Every structure is written in C-alpha cells, then in structure tokens.
Tab-separated table of N, CA, C and O in Angstrom:
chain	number	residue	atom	x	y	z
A	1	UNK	N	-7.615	-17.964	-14.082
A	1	UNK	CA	-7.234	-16.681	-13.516
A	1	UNK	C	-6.580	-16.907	-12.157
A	1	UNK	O	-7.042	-17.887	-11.574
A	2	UNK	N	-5.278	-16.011	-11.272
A	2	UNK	CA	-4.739	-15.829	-10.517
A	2	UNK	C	-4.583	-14.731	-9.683
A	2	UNK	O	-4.575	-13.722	-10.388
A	3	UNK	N	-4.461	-14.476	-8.576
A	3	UNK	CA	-4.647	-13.281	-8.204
A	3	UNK	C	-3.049	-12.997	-8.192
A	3	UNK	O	-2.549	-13.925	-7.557
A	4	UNK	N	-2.265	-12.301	-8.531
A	4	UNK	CA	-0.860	-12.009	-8.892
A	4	UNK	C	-0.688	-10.461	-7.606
A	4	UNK	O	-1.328	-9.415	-7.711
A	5	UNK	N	0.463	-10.816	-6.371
A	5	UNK	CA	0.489	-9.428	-5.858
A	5	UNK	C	1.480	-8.308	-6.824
A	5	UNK	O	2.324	-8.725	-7.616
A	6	UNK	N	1.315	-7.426	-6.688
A	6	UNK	CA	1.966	-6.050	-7.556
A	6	UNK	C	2.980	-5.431	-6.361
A	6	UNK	O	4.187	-5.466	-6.601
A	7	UNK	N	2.612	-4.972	-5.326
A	7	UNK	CA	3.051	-4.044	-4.158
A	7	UNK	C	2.011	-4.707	-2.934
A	7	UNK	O	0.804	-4.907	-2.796
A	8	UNK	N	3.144	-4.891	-2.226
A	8	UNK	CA	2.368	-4.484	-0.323
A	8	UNK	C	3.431	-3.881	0.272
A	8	UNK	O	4.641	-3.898	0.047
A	9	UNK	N	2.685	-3.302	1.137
A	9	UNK	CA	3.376	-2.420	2.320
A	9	UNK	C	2.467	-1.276	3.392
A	9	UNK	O	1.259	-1.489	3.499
A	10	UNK	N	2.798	-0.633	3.808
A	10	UNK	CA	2.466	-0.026	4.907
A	10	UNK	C	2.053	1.331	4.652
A	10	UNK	O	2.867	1.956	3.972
A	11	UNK	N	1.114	1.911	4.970
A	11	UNK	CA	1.021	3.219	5.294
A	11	UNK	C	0.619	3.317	6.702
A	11	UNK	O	0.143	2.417	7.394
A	12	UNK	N	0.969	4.992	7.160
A	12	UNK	CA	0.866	5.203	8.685
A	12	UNK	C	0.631	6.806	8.794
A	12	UNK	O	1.165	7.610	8.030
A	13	UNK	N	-0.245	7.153	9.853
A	13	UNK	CA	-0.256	8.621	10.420
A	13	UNK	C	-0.371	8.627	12.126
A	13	UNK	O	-0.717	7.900	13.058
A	14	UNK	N	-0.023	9.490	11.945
A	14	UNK	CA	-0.686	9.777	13.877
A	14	UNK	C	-1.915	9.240	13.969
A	14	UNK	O	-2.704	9.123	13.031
A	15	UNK	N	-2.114	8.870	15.226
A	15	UNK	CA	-3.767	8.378	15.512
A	15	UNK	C	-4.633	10.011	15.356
A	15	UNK	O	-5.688	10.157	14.740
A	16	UNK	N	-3.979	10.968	15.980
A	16	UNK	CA	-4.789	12.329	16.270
A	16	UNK	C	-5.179	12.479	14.962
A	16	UNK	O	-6.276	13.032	14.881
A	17	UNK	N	-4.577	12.127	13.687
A	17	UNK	CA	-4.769	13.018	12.707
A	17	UNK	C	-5.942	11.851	11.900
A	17	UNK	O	-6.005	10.641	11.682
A	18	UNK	N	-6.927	13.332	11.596
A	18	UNK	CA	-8.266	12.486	10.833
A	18	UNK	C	-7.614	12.873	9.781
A	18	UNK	O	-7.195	13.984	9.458
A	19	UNK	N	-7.535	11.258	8.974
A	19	UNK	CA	-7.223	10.869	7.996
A	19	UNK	C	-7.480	9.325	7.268
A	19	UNK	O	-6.632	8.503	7.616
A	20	UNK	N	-8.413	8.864	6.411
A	20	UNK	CA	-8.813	7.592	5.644
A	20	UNK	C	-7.889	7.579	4.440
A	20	UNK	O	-8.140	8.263	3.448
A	21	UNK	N	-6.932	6.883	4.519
A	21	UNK	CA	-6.159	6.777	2.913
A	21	UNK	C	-7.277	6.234	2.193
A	21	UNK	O	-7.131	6.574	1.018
A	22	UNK	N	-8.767	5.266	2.389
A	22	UNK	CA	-9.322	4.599	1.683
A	22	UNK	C	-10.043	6.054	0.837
A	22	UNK	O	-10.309	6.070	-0.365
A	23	UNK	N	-10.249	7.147	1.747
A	23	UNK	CA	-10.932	8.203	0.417
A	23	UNK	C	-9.920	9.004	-0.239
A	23	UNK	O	-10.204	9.797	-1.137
A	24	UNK	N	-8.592	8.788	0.249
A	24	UNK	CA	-7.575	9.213	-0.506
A	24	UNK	C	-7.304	8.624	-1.601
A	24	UNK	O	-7.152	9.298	-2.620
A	25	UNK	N	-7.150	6.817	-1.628
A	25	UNK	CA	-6.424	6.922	-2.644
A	25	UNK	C	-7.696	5.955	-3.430
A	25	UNK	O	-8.524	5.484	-2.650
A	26	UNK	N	-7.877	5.654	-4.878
A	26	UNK	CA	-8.498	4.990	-5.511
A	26	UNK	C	-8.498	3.395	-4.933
A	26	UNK	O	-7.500	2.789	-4.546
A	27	UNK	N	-9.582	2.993	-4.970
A	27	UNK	CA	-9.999	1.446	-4.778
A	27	UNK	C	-9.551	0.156	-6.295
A	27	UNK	O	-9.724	-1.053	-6.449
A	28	UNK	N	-9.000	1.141	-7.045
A	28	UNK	CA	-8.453	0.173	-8.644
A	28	UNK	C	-8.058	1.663	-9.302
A	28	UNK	O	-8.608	2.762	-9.368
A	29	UNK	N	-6.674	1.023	-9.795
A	29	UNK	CA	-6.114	1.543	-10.773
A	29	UNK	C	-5.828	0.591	-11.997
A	29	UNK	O	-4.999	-0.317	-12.060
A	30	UNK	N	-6.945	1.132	-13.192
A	30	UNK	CA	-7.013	0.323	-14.217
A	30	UNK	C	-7.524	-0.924	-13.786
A	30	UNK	O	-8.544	-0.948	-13.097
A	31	UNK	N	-6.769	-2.258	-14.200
A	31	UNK	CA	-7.411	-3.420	-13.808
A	31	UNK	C	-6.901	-3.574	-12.256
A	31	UNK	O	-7.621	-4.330	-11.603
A	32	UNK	N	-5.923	-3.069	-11.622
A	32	UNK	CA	-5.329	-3.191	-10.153
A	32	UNK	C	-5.852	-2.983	-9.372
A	32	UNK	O	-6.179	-1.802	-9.259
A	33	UNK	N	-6.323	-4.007	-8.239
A	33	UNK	CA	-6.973	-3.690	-7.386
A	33	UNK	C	-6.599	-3.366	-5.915
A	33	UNK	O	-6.052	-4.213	-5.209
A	34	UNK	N	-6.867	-2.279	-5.524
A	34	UNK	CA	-6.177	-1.608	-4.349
A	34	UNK	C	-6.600	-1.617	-2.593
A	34	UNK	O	-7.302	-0.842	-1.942
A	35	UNK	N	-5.848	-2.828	-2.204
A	35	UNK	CA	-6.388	-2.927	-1.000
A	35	UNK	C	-5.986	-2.489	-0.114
A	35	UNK	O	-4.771	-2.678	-0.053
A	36	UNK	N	-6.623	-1.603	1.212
A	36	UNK	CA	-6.385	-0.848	2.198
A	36	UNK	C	-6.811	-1.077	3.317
A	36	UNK	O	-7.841	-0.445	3.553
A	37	UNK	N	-6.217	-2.173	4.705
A	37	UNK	CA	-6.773	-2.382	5.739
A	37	UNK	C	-5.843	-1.974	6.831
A	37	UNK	O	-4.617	-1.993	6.932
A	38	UNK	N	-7.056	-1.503	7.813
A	38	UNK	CA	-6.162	-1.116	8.860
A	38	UNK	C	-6.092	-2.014	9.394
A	38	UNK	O	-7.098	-2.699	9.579
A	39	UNK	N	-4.641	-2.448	9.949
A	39	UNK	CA	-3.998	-3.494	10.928
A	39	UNK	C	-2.905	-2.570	12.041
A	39	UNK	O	-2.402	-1.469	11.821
A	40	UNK	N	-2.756	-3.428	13.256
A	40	UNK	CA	-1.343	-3.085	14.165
A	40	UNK	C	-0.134	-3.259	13.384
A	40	UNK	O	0.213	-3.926	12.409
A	41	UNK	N	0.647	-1.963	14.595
A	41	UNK	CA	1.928	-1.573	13.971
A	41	UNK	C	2.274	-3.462	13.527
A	41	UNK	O	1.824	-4.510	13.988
A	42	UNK	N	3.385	-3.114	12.313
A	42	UNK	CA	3.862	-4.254	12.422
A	42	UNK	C	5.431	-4.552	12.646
A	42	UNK	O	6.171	-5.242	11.944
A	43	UNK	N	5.797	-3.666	14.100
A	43	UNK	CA	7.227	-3.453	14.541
A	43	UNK	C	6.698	-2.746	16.017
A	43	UNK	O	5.473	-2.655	16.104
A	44	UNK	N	7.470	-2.250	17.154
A	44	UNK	CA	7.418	-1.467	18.320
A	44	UNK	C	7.710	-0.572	17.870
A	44	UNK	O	6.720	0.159	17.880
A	45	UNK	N	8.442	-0.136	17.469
A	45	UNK	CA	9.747	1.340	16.654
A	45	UNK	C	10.081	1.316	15.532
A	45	UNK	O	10.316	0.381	14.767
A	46	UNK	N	10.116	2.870	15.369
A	46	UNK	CA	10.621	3.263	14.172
A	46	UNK	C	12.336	3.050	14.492
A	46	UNK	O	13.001	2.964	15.524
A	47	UNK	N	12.649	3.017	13.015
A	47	UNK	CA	13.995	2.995	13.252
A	47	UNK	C	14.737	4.402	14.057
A	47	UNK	O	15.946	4.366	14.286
A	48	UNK	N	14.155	5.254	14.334
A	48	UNK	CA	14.791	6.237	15.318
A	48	UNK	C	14.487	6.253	17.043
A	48	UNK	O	15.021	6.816	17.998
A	49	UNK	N	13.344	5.325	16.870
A	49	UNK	CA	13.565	4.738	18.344
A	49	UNK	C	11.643	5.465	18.663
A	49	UNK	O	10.958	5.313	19.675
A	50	UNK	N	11.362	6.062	17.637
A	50	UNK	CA	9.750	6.153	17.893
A	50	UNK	C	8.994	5.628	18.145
A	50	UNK	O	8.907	4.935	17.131
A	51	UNK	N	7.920	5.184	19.003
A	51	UNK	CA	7.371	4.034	19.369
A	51	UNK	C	6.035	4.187	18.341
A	51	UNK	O	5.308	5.172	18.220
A	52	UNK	N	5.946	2.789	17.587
A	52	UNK	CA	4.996	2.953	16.491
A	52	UNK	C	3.330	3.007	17.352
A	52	UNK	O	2.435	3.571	16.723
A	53	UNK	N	3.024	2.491	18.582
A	53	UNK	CA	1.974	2.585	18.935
A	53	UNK	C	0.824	4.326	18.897
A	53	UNK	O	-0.391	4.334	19.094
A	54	UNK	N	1.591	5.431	18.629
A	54	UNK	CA	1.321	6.135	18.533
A	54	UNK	C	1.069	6.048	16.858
A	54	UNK	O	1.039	7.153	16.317
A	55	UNK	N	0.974	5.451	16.405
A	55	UNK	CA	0.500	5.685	14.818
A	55	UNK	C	-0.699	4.804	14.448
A	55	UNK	O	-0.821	3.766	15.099
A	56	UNK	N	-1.669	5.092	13.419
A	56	UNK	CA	-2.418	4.414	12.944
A	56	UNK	C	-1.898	3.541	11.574
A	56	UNK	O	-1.891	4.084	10.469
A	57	UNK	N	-1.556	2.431	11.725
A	57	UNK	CA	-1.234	1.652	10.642
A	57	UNK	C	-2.487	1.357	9.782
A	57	UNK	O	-3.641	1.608	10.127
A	58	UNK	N	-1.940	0.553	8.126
A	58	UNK	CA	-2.822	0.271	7.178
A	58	UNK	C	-1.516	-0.547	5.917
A	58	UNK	O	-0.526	-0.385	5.204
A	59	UNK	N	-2.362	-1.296	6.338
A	59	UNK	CA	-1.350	-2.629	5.081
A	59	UNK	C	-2.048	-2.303	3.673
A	59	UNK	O	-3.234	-2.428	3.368
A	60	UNK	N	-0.985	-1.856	2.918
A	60	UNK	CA	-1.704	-1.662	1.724
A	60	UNK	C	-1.335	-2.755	0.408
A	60	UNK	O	-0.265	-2.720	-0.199
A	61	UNK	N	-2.149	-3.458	0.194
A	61	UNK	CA	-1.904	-4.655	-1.452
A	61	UNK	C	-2.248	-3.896	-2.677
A	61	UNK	O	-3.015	-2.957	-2.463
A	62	UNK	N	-1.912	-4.047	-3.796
A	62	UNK	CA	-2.040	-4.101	-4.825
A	62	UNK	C	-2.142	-5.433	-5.585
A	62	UNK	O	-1.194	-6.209	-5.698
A	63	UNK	N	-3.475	-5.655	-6.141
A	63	UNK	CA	-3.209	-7.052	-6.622
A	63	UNK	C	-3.693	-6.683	-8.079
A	63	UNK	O	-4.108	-5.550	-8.323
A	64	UNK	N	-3.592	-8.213	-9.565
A	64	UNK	CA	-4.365	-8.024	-10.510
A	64	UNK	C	-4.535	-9.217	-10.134
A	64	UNK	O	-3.934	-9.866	-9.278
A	65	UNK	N	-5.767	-9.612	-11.115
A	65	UNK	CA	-6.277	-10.928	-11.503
A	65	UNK	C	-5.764	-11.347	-13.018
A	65	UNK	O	-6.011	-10.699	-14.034
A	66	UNK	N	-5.210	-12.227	-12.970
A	66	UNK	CA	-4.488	-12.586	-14.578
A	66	UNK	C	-4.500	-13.984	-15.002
A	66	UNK	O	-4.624	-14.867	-14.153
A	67	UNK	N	-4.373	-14.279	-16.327
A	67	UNK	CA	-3.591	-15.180	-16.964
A	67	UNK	C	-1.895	-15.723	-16.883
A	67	UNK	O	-1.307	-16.803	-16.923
A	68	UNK	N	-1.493	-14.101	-16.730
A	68	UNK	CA	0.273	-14.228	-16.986
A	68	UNK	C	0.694	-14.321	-15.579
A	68	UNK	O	0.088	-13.959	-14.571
A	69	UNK	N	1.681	-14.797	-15.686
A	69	UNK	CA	2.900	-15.204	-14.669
A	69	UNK	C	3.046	-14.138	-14.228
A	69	UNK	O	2.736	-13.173	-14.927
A	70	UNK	N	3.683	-13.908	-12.634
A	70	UNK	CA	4.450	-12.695	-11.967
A	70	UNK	C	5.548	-11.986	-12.617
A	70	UNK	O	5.799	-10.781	-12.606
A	71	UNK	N	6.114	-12.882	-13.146
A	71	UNK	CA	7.660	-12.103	-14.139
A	71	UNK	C	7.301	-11.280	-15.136
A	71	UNK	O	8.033	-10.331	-15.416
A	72	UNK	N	6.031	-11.527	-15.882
A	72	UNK	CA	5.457	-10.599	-16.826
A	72	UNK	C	4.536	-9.729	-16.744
A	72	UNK	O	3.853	-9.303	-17.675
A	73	UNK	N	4.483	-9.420	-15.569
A	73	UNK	CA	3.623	-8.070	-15.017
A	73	UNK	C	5.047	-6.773	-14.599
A	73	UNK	O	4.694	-5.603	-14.443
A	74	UNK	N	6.030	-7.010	-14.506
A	74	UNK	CA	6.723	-5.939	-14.274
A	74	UNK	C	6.336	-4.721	-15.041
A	74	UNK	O	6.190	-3.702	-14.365
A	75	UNK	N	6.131	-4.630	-16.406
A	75	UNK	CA	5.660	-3.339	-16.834
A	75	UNK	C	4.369	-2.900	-16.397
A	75	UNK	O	4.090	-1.701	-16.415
A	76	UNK	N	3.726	-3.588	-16.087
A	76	UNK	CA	2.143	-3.197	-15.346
A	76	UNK	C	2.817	-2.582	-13.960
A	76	UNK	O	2.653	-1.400	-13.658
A	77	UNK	N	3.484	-3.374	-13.258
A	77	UNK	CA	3.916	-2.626	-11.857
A	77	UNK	C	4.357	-1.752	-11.706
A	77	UNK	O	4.148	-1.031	-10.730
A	78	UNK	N	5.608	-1.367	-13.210
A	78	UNK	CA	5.963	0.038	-13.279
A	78	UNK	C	4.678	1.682	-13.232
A	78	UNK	O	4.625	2.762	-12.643
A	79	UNK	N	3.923	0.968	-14.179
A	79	UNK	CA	3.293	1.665	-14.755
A	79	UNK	C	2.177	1.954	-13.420
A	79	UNK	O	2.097	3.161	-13.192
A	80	UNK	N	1.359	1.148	-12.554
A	80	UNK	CA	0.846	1.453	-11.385
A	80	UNK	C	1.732	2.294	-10.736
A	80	UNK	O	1.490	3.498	-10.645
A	81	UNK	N	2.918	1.701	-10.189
A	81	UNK	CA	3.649	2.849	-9.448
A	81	UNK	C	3.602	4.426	-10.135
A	81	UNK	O	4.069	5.310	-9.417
A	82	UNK	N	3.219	4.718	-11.097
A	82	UNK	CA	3.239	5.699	-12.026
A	82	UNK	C	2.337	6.415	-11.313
A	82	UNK	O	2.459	7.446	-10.652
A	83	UNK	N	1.436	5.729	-11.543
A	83	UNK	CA	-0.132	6.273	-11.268
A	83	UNK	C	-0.888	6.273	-9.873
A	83	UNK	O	-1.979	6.745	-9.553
A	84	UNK	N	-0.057	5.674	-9.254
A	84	UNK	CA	-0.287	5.497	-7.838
A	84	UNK	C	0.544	6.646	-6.945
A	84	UNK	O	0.029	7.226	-5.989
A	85	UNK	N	1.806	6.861	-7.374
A	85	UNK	CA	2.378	7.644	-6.630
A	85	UNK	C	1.902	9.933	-6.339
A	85	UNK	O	2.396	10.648	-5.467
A	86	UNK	N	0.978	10.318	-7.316
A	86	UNK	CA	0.182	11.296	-6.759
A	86	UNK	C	-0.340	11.059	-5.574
A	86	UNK	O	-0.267	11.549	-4.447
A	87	UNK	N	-0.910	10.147	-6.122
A	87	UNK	CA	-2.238	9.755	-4.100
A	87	UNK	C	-1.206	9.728	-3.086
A	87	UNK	O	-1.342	10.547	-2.178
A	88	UNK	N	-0.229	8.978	-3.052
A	88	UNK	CA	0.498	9.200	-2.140
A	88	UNK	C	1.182	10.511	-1.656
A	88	UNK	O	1.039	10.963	-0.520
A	89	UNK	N	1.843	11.003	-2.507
A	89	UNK	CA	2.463	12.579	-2.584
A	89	UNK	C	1.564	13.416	-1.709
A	89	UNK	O	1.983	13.944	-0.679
A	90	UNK	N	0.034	13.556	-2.231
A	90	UNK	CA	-1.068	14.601	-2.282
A	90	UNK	C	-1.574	13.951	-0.826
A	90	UNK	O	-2.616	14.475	-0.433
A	91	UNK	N	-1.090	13.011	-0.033
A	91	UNK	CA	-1.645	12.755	1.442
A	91	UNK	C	-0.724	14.138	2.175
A	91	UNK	O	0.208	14.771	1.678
A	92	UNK	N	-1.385	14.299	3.517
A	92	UNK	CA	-0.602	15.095	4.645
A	92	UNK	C	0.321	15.000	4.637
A	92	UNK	O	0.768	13.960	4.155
A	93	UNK	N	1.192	15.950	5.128
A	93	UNK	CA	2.763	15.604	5.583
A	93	UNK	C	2.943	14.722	6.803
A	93	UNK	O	4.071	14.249	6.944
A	94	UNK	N	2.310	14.515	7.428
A	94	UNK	CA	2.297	13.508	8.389
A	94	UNK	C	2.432	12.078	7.841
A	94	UNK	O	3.306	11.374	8.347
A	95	UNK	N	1.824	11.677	7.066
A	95	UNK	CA	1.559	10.333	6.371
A	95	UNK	C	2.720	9.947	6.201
A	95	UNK	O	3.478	10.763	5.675
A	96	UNK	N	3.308	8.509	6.599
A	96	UNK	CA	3.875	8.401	5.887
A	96	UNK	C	3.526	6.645	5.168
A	96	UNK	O	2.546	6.023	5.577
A	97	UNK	N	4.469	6.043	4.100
A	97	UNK	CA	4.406	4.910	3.645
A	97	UNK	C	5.696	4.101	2.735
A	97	UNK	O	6.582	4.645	2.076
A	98	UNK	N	5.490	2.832	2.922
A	98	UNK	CA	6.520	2.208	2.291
A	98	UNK	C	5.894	1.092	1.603
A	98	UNK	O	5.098	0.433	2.271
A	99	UNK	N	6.143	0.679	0.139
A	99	UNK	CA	5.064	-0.378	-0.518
A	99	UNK	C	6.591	-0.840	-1.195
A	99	UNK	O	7.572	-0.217	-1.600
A	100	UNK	N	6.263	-2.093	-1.093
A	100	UNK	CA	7.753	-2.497	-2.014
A	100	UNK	C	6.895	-3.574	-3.132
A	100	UNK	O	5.794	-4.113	-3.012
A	101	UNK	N	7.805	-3.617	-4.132
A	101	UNK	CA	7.452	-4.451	-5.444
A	101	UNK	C	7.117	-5.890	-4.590
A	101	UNK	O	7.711	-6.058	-3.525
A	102	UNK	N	6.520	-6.536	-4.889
A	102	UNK	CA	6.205	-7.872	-4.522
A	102	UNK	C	5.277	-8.950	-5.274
A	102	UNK	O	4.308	-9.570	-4.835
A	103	UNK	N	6.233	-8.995	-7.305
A	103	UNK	CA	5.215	-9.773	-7.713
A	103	UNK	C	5.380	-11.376	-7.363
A	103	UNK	O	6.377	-12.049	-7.623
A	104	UNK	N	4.326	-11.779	-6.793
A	104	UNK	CA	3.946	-13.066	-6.131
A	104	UNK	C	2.494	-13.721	-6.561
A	104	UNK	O	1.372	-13.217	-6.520
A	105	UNK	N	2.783	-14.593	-6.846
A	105	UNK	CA	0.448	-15.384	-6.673
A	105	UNK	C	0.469	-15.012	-5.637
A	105	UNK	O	1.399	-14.431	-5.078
A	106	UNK	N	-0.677	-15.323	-5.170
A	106	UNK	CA	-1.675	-14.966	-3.815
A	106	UNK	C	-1.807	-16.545	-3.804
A	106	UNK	O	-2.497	-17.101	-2.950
C-alpha cells in the first residue's frame, strides 16, 4: 500500500470570522482521506495586493491509500471533486479556497 495525493491546497477566512472547515467539511470521502491543518499564510498578498496576514490559513490534502499508481486514480479524483465540492460551496461567503489536482505518492 501507498499513500497516493488526490488534491492539496489552501483554504482561508478572516481571522474575526468563527469558522472550523474541520466541522465543515468531512474527515473521508469514501476511501479519501481528508486532511485539514491550520498553517501560515503561504504568500504576504493576495494577488490584489491584500495582505494575507489578516486571514486564517489551512492546507488542505486529500489522500488514498492504494495499490494503483497515481495515473489511475484520475477517475477517483474526478469523482471526489464531485463530492467534495458542496462542503466547499455551503462554507461562508467569506471563505475562500484553492485545491489543485495533485496525483503524487506521498
């Protein structure tokens, strides 16, 4: 077995705003396991010149544990993004996030 990544990337809100994506969004989808840690910005600015220190960052992974190679999980990744993307939607309007495809071993 391998731990294969699916998606990483970022989610973010204001510090003011009480908000845990960890009770937002599921801890596994299906066999995918959904990791959510808060870490520092990982930039000074937004691309409009916002200074990210005013936000609460959170690195978010998606991993499985498998047999198969990274190239043959693409339909699994589709299919998470499927099922993953409500939780995201259904956060605040404040929230925001960016997760890009990233199948890789760990």
């Amino acid at each position: 077995m391998k731990a294969i990544k699916l998606f990483q990337g970022y989610l973010w809100h204001p510090k003011e705003l009480s908000f845990d994506p960890r009770e937002a969004i599921p801890r596994q989808l299906g066999e995918v396991h959904v990791l959510i840690d808060k870490v520092r910005p990982p930039m000074t600015f937004f691309e409009d010149g916002t200074p990210t220190e005013t936000q609460q960052f959170y690195q978010v992974t998606l991993l499985v544990r498998t047999e198969q190679e990274p190239a043959e999980l693409k339909p699994l990744a589709q299919r998470v993004s499927q099922e993953l993307s409500p939780y995201l939607e259904a956060t605040p309007k404040e929230v925001g996030w960016q997760l890009l495809e990233d199948l890789r071993q760990i």
